[in-house]
mmCIF file of C-alpha atoms and ligand atoms in Angstrom:
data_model
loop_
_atom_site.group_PDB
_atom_site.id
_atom_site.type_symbol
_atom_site.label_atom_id
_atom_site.label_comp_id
_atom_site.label_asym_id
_atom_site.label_seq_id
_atom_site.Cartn_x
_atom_site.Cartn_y
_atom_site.Cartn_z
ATOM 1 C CA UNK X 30 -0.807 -6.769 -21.629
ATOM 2 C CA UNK X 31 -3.455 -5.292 -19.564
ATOM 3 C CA UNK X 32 -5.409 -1.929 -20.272
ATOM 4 C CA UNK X 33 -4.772 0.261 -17.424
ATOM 5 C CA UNK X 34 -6.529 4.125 -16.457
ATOM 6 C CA UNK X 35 -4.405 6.274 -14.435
ATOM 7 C CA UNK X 36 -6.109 8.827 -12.571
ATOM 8 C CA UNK X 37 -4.112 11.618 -10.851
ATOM 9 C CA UNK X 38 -0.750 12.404 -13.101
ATOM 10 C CA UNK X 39 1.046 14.620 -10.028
ATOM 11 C CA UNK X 40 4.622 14.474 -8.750
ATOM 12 C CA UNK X 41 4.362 10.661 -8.435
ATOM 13 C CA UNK X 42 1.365 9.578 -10.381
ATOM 14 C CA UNK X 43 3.008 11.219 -13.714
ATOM 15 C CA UNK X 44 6.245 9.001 -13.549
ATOM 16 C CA UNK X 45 4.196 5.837 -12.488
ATOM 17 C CA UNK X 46 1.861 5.627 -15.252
ATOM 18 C CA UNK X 47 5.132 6.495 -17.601
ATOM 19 C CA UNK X 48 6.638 3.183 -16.325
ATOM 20 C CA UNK X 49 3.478 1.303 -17.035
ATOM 21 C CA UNK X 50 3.668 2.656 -20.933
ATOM 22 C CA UNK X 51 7.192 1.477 -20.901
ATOM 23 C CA UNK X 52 6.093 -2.311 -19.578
ATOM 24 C CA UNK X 53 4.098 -2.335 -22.810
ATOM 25 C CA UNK X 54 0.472 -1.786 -20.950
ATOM 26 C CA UNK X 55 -1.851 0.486 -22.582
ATOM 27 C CA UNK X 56 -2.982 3.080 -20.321
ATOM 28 C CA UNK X 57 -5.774 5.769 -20.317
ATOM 29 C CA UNK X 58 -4.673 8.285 -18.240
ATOM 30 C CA UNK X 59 -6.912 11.371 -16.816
ATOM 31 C CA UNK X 60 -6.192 14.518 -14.620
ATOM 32 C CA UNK X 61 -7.554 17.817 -13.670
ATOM 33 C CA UNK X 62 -4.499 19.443 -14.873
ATOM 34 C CA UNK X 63 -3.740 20.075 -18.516
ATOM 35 C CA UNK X 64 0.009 20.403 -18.275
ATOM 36 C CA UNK X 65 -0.342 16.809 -16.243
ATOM 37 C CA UNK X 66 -2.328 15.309 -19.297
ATOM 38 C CA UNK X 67 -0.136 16.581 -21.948
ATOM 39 C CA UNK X 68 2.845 15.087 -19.682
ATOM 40 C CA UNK X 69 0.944 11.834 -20.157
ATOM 41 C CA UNK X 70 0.520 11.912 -23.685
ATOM 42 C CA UNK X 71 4.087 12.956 -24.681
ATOM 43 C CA UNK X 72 5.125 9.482 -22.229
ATOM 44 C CA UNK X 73 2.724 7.758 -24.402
ATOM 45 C CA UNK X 74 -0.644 7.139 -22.760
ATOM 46 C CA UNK X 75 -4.105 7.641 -24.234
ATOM 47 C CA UNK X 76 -5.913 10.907 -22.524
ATOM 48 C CA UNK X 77 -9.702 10.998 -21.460
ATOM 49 C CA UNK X 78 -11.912 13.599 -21.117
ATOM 50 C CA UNK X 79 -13.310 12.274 -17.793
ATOM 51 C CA UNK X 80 -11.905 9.723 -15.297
ATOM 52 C CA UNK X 81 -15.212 8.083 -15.518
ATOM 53 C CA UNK X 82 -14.181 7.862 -19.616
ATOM 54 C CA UNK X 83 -10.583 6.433 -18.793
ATOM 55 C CA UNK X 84 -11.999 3.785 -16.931
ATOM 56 C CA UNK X 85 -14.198 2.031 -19.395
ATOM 57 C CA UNK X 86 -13.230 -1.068 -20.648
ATOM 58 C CA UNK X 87 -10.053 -1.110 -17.650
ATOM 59 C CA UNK X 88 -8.475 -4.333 -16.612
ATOM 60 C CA UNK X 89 -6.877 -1.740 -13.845
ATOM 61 C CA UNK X 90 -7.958 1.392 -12.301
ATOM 62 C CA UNK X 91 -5.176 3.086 -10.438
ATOM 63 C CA UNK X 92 -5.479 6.078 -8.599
ATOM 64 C CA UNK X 93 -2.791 8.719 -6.979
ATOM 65 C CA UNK X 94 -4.427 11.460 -5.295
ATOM 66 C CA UNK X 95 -3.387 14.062 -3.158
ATOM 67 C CA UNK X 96 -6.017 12.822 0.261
ATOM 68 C CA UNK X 97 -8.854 10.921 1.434
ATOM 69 C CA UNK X 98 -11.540 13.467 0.190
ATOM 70 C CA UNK X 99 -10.233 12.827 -3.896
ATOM 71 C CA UNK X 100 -9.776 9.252 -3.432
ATOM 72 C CA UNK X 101 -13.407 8.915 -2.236
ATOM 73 C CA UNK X 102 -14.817 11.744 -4.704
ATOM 74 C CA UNK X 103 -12.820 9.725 -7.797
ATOM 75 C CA UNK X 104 -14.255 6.203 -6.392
ATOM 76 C CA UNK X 105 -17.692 7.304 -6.257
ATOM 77 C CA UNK X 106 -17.181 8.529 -9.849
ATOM 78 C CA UNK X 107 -15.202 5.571 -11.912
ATOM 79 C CA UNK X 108 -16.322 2.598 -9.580
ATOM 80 C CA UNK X 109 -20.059 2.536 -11.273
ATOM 81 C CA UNK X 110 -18.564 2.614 -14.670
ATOM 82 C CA UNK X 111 -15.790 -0.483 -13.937
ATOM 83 C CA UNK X 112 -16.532 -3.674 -15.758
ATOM 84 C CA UNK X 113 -17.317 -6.179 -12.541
ATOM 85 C CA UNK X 114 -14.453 -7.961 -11.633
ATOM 86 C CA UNK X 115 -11.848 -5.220 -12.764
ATOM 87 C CA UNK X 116 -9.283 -4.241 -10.246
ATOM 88 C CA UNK X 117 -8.846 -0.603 -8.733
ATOM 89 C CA UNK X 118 -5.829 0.145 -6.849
ATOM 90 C CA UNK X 119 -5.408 3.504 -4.883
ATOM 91 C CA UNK X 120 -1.534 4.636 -4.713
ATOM 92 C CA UNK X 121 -2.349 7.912 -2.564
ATOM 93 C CA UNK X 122 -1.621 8.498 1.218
ATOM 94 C CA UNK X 123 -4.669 8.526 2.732
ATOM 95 C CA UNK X 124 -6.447 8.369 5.898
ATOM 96 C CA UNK X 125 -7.361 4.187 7.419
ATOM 97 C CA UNK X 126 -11.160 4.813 7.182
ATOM 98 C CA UNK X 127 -11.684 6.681 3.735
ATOM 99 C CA UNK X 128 -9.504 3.455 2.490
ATOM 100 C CA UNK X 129 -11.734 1.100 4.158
ATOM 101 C CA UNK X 130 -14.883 3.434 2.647
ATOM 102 C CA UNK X 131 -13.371 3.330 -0.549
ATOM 103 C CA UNK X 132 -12.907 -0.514 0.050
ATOM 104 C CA UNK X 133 -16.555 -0.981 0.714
ATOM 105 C CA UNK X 134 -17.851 0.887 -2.452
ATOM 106 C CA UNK X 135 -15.910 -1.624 -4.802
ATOM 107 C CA UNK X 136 -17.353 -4.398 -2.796
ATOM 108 C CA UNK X 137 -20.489 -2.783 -3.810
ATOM 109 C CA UNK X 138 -20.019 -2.651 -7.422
ATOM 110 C CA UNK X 139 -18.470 -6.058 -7.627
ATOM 111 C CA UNK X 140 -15.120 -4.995 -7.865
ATOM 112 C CA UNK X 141 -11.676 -6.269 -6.747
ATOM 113 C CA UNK X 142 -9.660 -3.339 -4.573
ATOM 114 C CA UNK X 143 -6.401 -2.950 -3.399
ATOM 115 C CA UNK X 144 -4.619 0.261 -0.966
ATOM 116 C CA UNK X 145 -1.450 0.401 -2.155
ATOM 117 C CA UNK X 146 0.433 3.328 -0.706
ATOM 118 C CA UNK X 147 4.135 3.528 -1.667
ATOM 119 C CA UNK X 148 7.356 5.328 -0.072
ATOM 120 C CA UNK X 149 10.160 6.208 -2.133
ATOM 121 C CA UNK X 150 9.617 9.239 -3.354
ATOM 122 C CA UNK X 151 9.344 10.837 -7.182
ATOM 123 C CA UNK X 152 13.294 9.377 -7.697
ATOM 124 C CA UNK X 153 11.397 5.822 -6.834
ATOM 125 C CA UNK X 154 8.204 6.913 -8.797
ATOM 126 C CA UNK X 155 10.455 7.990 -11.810
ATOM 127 C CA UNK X 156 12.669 4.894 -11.132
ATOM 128 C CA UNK X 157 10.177 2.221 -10.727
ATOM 129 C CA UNK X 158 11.582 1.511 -7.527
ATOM 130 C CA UNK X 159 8.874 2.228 -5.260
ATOM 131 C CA UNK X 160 7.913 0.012 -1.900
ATOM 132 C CA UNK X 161 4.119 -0.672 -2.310
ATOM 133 C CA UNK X 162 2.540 -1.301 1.148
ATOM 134 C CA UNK X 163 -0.861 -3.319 0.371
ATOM 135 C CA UNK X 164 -4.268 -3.978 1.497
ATOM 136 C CA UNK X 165 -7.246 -6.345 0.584
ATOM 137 C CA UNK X 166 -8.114 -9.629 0.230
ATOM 138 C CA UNK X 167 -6.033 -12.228 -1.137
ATOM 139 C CA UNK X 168 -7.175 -12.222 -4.718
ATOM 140 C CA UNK X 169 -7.179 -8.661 -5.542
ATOM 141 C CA UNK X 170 -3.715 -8.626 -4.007
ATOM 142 C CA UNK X 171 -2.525 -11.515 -6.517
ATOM 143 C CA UNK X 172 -4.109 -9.353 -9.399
ATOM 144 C CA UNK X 173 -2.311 -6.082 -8.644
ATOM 145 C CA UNK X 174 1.308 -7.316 -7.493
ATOM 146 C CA UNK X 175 2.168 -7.659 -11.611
ATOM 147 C CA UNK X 176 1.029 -4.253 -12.256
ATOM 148 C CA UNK X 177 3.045 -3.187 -9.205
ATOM 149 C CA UNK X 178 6.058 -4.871 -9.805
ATOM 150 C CA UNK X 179 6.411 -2.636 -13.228
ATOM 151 C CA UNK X 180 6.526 0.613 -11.026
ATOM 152 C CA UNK X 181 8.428 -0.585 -7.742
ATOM 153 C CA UNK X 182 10.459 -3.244 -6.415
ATOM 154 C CA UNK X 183 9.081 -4.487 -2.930
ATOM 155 C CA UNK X 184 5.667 -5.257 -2.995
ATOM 156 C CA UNK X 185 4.461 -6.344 0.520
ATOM 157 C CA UNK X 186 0.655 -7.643 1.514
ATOM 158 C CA UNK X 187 0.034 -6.419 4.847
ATOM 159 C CA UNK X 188 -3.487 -7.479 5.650
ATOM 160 C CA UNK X 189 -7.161 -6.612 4.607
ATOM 161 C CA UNK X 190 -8.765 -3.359 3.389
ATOM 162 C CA UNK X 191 -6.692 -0.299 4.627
ATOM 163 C CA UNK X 192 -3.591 -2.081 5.978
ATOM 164 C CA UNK X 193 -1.472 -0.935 3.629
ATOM 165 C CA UNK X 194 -2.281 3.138 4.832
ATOM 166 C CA UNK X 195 -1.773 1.706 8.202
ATOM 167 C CA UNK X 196 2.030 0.432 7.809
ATOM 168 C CA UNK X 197 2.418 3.585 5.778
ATOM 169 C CA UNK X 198 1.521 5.755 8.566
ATOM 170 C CA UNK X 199 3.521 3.614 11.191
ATOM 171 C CA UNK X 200 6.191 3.949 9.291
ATOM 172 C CA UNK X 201 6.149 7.968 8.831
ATOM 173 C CA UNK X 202 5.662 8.242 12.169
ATOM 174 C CA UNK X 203 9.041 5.987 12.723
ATOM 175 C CA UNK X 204 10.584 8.606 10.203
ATOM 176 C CA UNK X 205 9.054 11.700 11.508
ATOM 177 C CA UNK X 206 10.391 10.550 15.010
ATOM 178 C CA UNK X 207 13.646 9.384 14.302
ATOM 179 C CA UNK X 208 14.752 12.251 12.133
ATOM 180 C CA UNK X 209 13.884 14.808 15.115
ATOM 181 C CA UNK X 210 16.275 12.138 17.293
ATOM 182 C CA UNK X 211 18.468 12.236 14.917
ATOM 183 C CA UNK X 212 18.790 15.730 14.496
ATOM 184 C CA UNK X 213 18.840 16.192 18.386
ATOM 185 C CA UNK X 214 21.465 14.317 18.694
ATOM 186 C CA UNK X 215 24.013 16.223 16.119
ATOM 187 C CA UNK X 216 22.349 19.659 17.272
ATOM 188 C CA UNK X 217 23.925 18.286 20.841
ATOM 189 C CA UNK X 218 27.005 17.057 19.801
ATOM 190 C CA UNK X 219 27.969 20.354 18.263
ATOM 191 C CA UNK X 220 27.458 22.358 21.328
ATOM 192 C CA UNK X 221 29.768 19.733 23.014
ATOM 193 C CA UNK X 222 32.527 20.187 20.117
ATOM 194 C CA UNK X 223 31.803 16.562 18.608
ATOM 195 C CA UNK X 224 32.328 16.905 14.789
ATOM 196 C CA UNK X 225 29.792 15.908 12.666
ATOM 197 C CA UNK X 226 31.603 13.289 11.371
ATOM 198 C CA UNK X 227 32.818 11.651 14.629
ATOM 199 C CA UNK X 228 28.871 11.482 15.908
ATOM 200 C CA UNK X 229 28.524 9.940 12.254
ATOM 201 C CA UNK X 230 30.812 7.348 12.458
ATOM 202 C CA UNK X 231 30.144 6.199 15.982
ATOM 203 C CA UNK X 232 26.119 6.005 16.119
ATOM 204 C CA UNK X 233 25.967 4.551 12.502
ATOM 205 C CA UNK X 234 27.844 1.304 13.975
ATOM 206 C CA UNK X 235 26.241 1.863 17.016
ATOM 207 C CA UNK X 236 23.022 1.469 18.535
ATOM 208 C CA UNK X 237 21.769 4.654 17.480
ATOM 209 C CA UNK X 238 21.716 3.523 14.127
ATOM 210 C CA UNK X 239 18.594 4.166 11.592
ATOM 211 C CA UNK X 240 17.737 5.307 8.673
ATOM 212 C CA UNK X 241 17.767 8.746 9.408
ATOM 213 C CA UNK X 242 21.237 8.903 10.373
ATOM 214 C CA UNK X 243 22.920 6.462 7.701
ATOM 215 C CA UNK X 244 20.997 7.146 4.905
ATOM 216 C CA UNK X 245 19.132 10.432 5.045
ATOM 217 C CA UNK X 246 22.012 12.441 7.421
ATOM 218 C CA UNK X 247 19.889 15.777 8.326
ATOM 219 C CA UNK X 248 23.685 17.232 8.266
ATOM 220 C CA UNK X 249 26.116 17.619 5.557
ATOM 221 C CA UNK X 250 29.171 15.483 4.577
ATOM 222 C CA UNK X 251 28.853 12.021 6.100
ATOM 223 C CA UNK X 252 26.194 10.908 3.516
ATOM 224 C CA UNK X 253 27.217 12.898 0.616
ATOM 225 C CA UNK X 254 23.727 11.798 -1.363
ATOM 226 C CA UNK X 255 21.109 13.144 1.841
ATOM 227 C CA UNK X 256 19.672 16.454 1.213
ATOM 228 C CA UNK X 257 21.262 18.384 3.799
ATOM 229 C CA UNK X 258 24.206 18.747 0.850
ATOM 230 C CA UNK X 259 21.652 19.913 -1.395
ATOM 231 C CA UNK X 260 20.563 22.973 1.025
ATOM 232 C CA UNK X 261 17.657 20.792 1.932
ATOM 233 C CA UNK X 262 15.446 20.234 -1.460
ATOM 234 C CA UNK X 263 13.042 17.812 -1.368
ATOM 235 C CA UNK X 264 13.440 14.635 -1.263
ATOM 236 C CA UNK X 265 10.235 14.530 1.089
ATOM 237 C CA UNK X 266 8.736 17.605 2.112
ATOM 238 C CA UNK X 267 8.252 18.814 5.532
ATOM 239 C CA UNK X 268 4.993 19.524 4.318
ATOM 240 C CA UNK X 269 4.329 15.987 3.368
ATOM 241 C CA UNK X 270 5.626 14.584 6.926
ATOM 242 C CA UNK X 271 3.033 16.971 8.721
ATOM 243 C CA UNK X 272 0.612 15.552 6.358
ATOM 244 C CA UNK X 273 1.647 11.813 7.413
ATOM 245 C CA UNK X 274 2.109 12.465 11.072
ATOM 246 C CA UNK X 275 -1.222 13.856 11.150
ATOM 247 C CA UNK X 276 -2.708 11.031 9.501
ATOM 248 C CA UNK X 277 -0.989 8.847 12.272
ATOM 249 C CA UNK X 278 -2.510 11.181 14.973
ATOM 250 C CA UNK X 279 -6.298 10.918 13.398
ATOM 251 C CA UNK X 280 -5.575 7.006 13.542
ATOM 252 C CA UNK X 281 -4.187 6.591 16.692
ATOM 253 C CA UNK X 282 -6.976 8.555 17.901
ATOM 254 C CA UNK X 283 -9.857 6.647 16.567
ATOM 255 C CA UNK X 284 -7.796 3.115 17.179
ATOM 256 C CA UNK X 285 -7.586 4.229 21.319
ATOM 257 C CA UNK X 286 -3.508 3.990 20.839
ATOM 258 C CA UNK X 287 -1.301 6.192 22.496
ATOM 259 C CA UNK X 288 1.399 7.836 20.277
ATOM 260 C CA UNK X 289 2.992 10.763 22.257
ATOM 261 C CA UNK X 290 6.099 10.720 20.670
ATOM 262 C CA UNK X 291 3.751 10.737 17.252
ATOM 263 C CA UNK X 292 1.985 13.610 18.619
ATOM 264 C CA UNK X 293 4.859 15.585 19.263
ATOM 265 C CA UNK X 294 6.959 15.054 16.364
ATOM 266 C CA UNK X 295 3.614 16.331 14.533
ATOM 267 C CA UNK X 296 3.557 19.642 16.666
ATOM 268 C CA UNK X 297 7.362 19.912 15.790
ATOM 269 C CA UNK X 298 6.463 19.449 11.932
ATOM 270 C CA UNK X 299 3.773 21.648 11.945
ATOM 271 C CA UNK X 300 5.771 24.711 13.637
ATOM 272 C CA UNK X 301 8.440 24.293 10.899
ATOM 273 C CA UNK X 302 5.708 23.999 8.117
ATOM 274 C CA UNK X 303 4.121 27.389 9.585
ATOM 275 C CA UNK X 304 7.474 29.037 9.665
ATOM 276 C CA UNK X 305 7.475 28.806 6.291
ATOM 277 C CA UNK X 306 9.638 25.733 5.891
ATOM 278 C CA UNK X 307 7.188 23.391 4.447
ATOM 279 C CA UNK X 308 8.308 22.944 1.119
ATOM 280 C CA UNK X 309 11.865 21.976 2.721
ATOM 281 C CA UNK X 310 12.859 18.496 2.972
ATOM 282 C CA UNK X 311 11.841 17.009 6.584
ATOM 283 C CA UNK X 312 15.496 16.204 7.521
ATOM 284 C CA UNK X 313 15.552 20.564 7.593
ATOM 285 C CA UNK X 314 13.909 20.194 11.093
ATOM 286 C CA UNK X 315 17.560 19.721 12.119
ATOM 287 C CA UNK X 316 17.183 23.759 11.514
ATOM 288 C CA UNK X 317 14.275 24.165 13.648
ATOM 289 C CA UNK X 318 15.976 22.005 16.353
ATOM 290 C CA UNK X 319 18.449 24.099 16.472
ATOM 291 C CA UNK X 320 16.584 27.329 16.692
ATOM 292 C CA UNK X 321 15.003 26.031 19.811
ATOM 293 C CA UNK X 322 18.393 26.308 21.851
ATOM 294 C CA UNK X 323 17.806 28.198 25.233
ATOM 295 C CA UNK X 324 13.945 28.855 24.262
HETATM 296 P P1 NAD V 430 0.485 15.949 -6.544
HETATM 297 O O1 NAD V 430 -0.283 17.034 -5.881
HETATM 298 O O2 NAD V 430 1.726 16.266 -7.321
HETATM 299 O O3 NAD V 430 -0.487 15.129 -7.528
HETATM 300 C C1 NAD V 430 -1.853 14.882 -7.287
HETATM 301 C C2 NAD V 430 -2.560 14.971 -8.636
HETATM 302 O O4 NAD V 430 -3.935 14.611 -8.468
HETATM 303 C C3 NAD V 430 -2.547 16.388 -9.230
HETATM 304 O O5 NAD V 430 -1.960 16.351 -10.512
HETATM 305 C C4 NAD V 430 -4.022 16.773 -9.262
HETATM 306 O O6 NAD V 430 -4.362 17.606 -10.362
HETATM 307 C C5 NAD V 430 -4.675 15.411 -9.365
HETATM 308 N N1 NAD V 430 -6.074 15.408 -8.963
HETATM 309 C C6 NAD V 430 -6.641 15.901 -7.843
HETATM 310 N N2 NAD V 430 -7.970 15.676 -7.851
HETATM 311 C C7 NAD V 430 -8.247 15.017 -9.008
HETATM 312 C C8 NAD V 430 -9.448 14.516 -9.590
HETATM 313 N N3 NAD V 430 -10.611 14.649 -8.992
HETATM 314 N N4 NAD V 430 -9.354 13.891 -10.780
HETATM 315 C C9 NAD V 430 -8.169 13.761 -11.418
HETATM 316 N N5 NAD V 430 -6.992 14.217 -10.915
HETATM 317 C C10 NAD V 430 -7.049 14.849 -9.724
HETATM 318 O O7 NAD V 430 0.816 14.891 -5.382
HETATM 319 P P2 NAD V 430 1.938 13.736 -5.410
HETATM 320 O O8 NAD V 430 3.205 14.253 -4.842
HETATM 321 O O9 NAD V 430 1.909 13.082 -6.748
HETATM 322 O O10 NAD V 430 1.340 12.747 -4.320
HETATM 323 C C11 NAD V 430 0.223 11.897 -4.584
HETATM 324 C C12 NAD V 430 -0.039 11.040 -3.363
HETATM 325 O O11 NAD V 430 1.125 10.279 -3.070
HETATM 326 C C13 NAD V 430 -0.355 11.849 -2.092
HETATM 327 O O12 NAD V 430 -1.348 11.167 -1.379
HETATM 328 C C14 NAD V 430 0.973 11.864 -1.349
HETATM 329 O O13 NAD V 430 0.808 11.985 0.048
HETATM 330 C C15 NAD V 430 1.530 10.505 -1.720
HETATM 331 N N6 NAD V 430 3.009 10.409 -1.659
HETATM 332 C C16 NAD V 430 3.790 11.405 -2.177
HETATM 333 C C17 NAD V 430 5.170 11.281 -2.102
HETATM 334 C C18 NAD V 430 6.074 12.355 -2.664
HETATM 335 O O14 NAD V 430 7.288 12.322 -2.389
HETATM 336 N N7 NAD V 430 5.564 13.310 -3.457
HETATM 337 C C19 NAD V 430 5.755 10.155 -1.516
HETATM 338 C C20 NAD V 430 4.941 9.141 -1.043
HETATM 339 C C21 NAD V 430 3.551 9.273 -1.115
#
């Protein structure tokens, strides 16, 4: 069994590196936080003072930090003090050029590297059933699909360094898109007198169907497990989606591609999120859409 450091114990990075103890890897974990530690060490990984300390000696680095700005910070830090040849793997949601950046610095050191974001959410972190969406070359992939297979189930190589942020933010921007569609299209239907239920069961065997609507309903009863019947906890925060859609814009900016649904479904986001409504789930929007009526 490998030894692995896990840097960043939050929301999702706690319950990962929990579900590498239980594979039977040993694993050095680090965090600013000193609830977050002690969470580590009561699941059964080794603390270090430093994550240049929990590094040393690592068959795997993994890292799952809130943005670009950490992920770089943490790199410059723990990449030095890697044994050459060790593999680093960063989990977080970050923006397509810090990845490549933090892509080139392992290069540097002589170290294998692998983005790796993940969807699913803290029930996939805590159930170690977590979609990992990778990037880097062919041999560092190989190395870190074992360690990813103990904390998700669909591991999926999508190309060199930073591919893996780039299908993650295609995707959010899919989500963050379709949910507002979604939740214009029951907002609609109930100033027409269409029941919630009758909308449900025609566009869900229709060609409206996604997703949103089947498996994340922004609106209660139809999908009796979306958060809408759980007054809207998170799930995935609206705050989260403004964070991905924004990521998206930044990209499609730099990459020349125009995204004006994107764009708008950001500028949707980000009026819930400054309403308040950012620790909400994103399917709340449905809330926001509605508010909107005869504005
Ligand atoms: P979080 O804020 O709960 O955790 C981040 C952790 O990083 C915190 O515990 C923080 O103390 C730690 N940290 C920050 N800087 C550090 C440093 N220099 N050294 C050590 N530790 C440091 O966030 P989260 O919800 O766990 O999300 C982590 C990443 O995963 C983000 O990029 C997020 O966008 C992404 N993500 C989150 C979800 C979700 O549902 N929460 C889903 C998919 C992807």
């Amino acid at each position: 069994m490998a030894t692995i450091a896990f840097i960043g114990l939050g929301n999702m990075g706690g319950p990962m590196a929990a579900n590498l103890v239980k594979a039977g890897h040993k694993v050095v974990a680090f965090d600013l936080v000193e609830a977050s530690r002690a969470q580590a060490k009561a699941d059964g990984a080794g603390i270090a003072d430093s994550a240049a300390g929990a590094v040393k000696g690592a068959d795997v680095v993994v890292t799952m930090l809130p943005a670009g700005k950490h992920v770089l910070g943490v790199w410059n830090e723990v990449v030095p003090a890697m044994t050459k040849g060790a593999l680093i793997i960063d989990s977080s949601t970050i923006d397509v050029e810090s990845a490549r950046q933090a892509h080139a610095l392992a290069a540097k050191s002589g170290v294998l590297s692998v983005d790796a974001p993940v969807s699913g959410g803290t029930g996939g972190a805590k159930g170690a059933t977590l979609t990992f969406m990778c990037g880097g070359e062919e041999g560092a992939f190989a190395a870190a699909k074992p360690v990813l297979e103990k904390m998700g189930k669909k591991i999926v190589h999508c190309g060199g360094a930073g591919a893996g942020q780039a299908a993650k933010i295609c995707n959010n921007m899919i989500l963050g898109i379709s949910m507002i569609a979604v939740s214009e299209a029951f907002a609609l239907g109930e100033k027409l007198g269409l029941s919630h239920q009758a909308l449900f069961d025609v566009a869900s065997t229709s060609s409206g169907q996604c997703w949103s609507l089947t498996t994340y309903c922004p609106v209660p009863g139809p999908v009796p497990t979306s958060p809408a019947n759980n007054d809207y906890k998170p799930g995935f925060a609206s705050a989260l989606m403004v964070k991905d859609l924004t990521l998206a814009q930044d990209a499609a900016k730099a990459a020349g591609a125009a995204t004006p649904l994107g764009k708008h479904a950001q500028e949707i986001y980000q009026s819930f999120d400054a309403a308040g409504q950012g620790g909400v789930d994103f399917s709340g929007i449905i809330k926001h859409v509605r508010s909107l009526a005869g504005k």
